[in-house]
């Protein structure tokens, strides 16, 4: 086992948590991510193998699926982002690649992103200050790519109106964190 | 009628009965030596110089709406000659010199105000580029001045020096740059051209060109056919629209550029300031309004209006560099249609059709170019050869690879 | 503006990068094209006042490039399709 | 602190008193007051001065259309110029000052302009101030500018924050008057997502200003009840204090919500205002109507107001500008005002009605067929001169005069997409018409339906139609349904100094002069006279000017046309449009994986795009940045240095056609690159100009990792997507950015291999034989952590780039420092990086400036003729291949002590120094500790054949001229032995 100690995207040794009123923002470092893109001509094979891996057909556009060990998120035509528990699946790309082999191109994305969970009964009041999502129709398991203060992020509705997961560019974790917490202070 | 302080006083004392229309409202004649399509700044300036410099008096300017209703009345009124490339700098410097004598030439006060333009610098690479540009300006006989941070702080104490995301590192100034009362430019040129016999025909739309055996004989208009020895097109914004009537495709896309003015404020800005790390430039009009703008909306449009994202982008730039304007209010926003060319530089050239000449592709730099553009186009129309300062503005430069690309953005018009 | 993405539904045009006229997809055949063909492809545009087919890159979304048919005088959008042939699901 | 002109009733909270000051004097008002209503209640009519003639002015209106009562609100950094007293909500401690006057509001020296008004007519300045030319900037303009403007900025940064947000709805209703409220009820009860926005702090619109009843209650009570029901509906969002400023494409509306403007200061963390972008499937405009004035001689004195505004002050705010009031009207609405004021106990001096058949009244005198010929009163109205129907004159004493010329529908937002309103003869007004913004319908007074009943009904009907609500329509509550006909009466014959645009001082005379001088189109009139260009945007003045121009031109008003309204509906704080994107938050900041470590080391950081990079690492005792940079360069070349190069773009290119794809993207060949090898690649734009350069490492048969320059990462990725999706749609290629996934460090210098051998796990052979120059591999480090190793060099030394997952980047850097101690390992920043790449002659951003070709960069031979790649064809154009084309060269000062400046131009050793003799320019310059002098890279005409030639480097803008020698751009190790060592 190697001897390098990781730091979180916000630069800490432990994840950061911020609470305003009844809404909490939590940094979630224990997520491993891999991008899966079907090879041209192998779309169906990829779909079959992916379904087997996920235990369900891969999510449709604008949707996300949860599951054990793999959750998935539609990111583009014939393209998904798979996530798993970092502690058990740190080398997620290798694991997934082993299942999909030549049906897809798999790329490690774990540390390309910072992951936040925003939870509480009034998260929509915060979200409407951050990103252009139609919250009147943002149901559970909806997922979308959107821009938060000029940062391209994925927002996944894990429980409608109650909790979302936000994936943002890791290098800008500080700016994203600042944007979310100021919006919390403003809206709550 | 000559305008003067004396005349103003005389009229004031006699009930202003003596003022005449600034230009006639003539019926189109059957034939002119030269017909200019487009009663904007460039077309009217062309007519003025044709009449005053090149001795052409059988000239008409035809305008589909009201003169000065296009970009000359929609811009942010900035004049400058701070260009880098040899194809451009002598032309814009010539233009600036014409601005400097404009009022006396036209007997019309267009309020040419040389309060200077300052391009702010925010990175080492930008400094290198601006120093290269400043040198090019001086080597072409223009004025340029490099200011370090201390000098900027002294001249513009209200800029954001404390918590800037992209700190100011210096600036390139052109003291002879400034602003002009834009509408007055159109009116002044119209009045001067009219006084030398040029017919300015408003509400006359060109429907087509009459072209026989590769020669243009005149224009079909909403008010009938008008014959012409030579036809000059100066309708920037609508160039593709017009030239398609002559079967031409142009190296041009039409894009909307928005401009903004704030409520009237007591004077705070000495001259023009441009932000180097975002899309924002600003000056203050003599009425007190902050006149500002930024980047084009970025998609083909003839709609003369823009959308919110660019408004926000511009105001973000403004607040980044001048956080004091947060409580100033934006009063009006509007859009103009820009001839965005394939290298960001204009075209003043013959076409493949005899007797048909073209002036356009000004991107959003057309206003400052108005006098030189008119002069050079008049020269081309009168002499059938390019003016010394405009020899590079050829159609075929893209074919031969002699692009004039100040920004280095290549053949993507919305990036220039 | 709002672009009705074939896969994602209505999306704000601010999420997109405008790439220009759709003719840019018709790159000349390097084997046969003349210098004029290359010049016309790279530099000449119809630039119509009216219906215009153009490319929008969904950089802030699924990174698809869309062919949008839009009226340049009203901004009304009449059709949107994926640029990539054999539009995937 | 009496409120002399406070009446009974009204919607103000008399139990609470709010103290405020105007021009330093303290007054009292109540919650529910505006600044204007409170001042009127305190018998203050004079509130401002006009722009040009500095005429004394009081409020003309009771709303956002106000041209006159413009004040400076608050003080210090929160000072807010040009604020309408008529919409400013009163709060405890509010401090306002009048503006555009000196020394005081009552005595304004600049009022002298009024005496000379005859000389200062429309456009006078275009005709003079021309001689001598130089005097414009020196003399005339400074005087004009001194007089210009209204309020002043604090010149301090705005201390308040602004937010921006997004809201979506099925129906956006703009305006909460009878039409808007009833529409909201209809849509809300049907379960639709509704947003109801109103600029006022109290919803109800005119209902709050009238005494009319709806059903069995007053209009104001009905409004309150309706608002209560609506706020109980979860699907309805009420947005008071929210002005919809613009109608943009495809149902996107801009709206500004004033969160804290009615408070002394915003609560902690809360914004002053929020800019909402509202995405509405359907929109219903219920913006009501604006009363229009009648122009007559001296119609601008404080106390002269629109009649319905007087009524609003009396009914809603229980305030009146005077105890004795006259009314001048051409319609029945003026009589309604008289009646309401009379009921409130205000003495009606007379109702002057232009109509011979005007209705009579028992309560007050009606002068039928009469007109106002002039008025008196220096700082406020005292008398009105009336010409009676028989031609005789009469003086009417009054402290205020209500003027009613009829109503104009508020069509503004219907014009925001350049649609033009149409003329309605029965209303003698413009109504919404032509093409409305898609999805927008109009109801109520905004659509010319002026009666209360009509408004209620049209609101409900429009909502049902817009949303396709089926079923029987609920009954419309009983309300006044008086038919409205308006016979136009724009101005009193023979008046000249009769104000149309009161703020900009545009009079009837100016419009006549404009016509006389040929400025006859609406646009010319507006621009020549400045009519409608003031902060009120002509809401009360445009129609009058239009009507007079029409009369002069002998045309009808619609023939003359109308100026179209542009956003914003009312002036909007620039801060609100910027939101949080200011100061350090203007753009997001990108931090490198070693950032926190570098900060501990005391690194100096520099902005590189959105990245913050370590520029150099000063050591104790180093007083000048050059000392640090020189040390970093020397130490790296002597032993080993480490630099964080994570910011370079990394794009993962996979697929069976990956190699074919790269062959298309790069001008040089990639098809034959072996697995485990890296190659330098140059990318051209289709126009043949160099776009970017970098390396592509083949990690597998079907996988490459492409690197880009930091600046072009996004652009290159986009370009690749274009080629993949639009030009090679059938190719099997997948792209994804991994820039931030991997922390990547350059380890450079003769000892770099020895250092890395302590890091890289021993089962990987990184000897020169096992891992030669340009090799690449997936490896493990520090006991099993997956990593990538590339043997590439930007510095010209033996060098590697090593990458690990970003979260381990911090630890890896610390490890490298620790393990490198024995080699005196040195971290280096972007400056040293730059120096070393210049010493090595590598092109970077300054050379890849968007105008240079492979030929210019000395890589002309790299453009493969054996294959087609993007840009190869157009790069063959003659203009890009001239005999004396610019070529990249190295430059050394002849005198080693001399400075070399990037941006300097190159001139021959002798001969003139001007643009015509320009030989090229310097792109990059740095001090080279290795060579002991400054050096530069530049582009020189025919540079390839001018080695050894001496030139002059001139930089007049920085006052520099030095002699430089043309040398090879590869100052260090030209044979490239070190990188292969």
PDB file of C-alpha atoms in Angstrom, chain A residues 172, chain B residues 122-125 165-167 169 277, chain D residues 584 586-591 606-613 647 709-713 830:
ATOM      1  CA  UNK A 172     -12.496  25.371  -8.541  1.00  0.00           C
TER       2      UNK A 172
ATOM      3  CA  UNK B 122      -3.824  42.728 -16.651  1.00  0.00           C
ATOM      4  CA  UNK B 123      -1.142  40.207 -17.570  1.00  0.00           C
ATOM      5  CA  UNK B 124       2.440  40.039 -18.786  1.00  0.00           C
ATOM      6  CA  UNK B 125       1.427  38.587 -22.137  1.00  0.00           C
ATOM      7  CA  UNK B 165      -9.550  39.151  -9.625  1.00  0.00           C
ATOM      8  CA  UNK B 166      -7.243  40.213 -12.459  1.00  0.00           C
ATOM      9  CA  UNK B 167      -5.139  43.054 -11.075  1.00  0.00           C
ATOM     10  CA  UNK B 169      -0.679  46.024 -14.255  1.00  0.00           C
ATOM     11  CA  UNK B 277      -9.733  41.005 -18.514  1.00  0.00           C
TER      12      UNK B 277
ATOM     13  CA  UNK D 584     -12.258  38.345  -6.383  1.00  0.00           C
ATOM     14  CA  UNK D 586     -15.458  38.063 -10.907  1.00  0.00           C
ATOM     15  CA  UNK D 587     -14.327  34.729 -12.325  1.00  0.00           C
ATOM     16  CA  UNK D 588     -13.946  31.365 -10.584  1.00  0.00           C
ATOM     17  CA  UNK D 589     -10.439  30.549  -9.387  1.00  0.00           C
ATOM     18  CA  UNK D 590      -8.699  27.304 -10.318  1.00  0.00           C
ATOM     19  CA  UNK D 591      -6.117  26.010  -7.867  1.00  0.00           C
ATOM     20  CA  UNK D 606       0.001  34.796 -10.736  1.00  0.00           C
ATOM     21  CA  UNK D 607      -3.299  34.615 -12.638  1.00  0.00           C
ATOM     22  CA  UNK D 608      -3.012  32.427 -15.726  1.00  0.00           C
ATOM     23  CA  UNK D 609      -6.491  32.433 -17.205  1.00  0.00           C
ATOM     24  CA  UNK D 610      -8.604  31.314 -14.256  1.00  0.00           C
ATOM     25  CA  UNK D 611      -5.696  29.386 -12.760  1.00  0.00           C
ATOM     26  CA  UNK D 612      -3.557  30.665  -9.939  1.00  0.00           C
ATOM     27  CA  UNK D 613      -0.009  29.397 -10.498  1.00  0.00           C
ATOM     28  CA  UNK D 647      -2.760  23.402 -15.812  1.00  0.00           C
ATOM     29  CA  UNK D 709      -1.310  24.742 -23.706  1.00  0.00           C
ATOM     30  CA  UNK D 710      -2.966  26.069 -20.552  1.00  0.00           C
ATOM     31  CA  UNK D 711      -4.551  28.965 -22.410  1.00  0.00           C
ATOM     32  CA  UNK D 712      -6.057  26.913 -25.253  1.00  0.00           C
ATOM     33  CA  UNK D 713      -7.306  23.855 -23.372  1.00  0.00           C
ATOM     34  CA  UNK D 830       6.049  29.990 -14.150  1.00  0.00           C
TER      35      UNK D 830
END
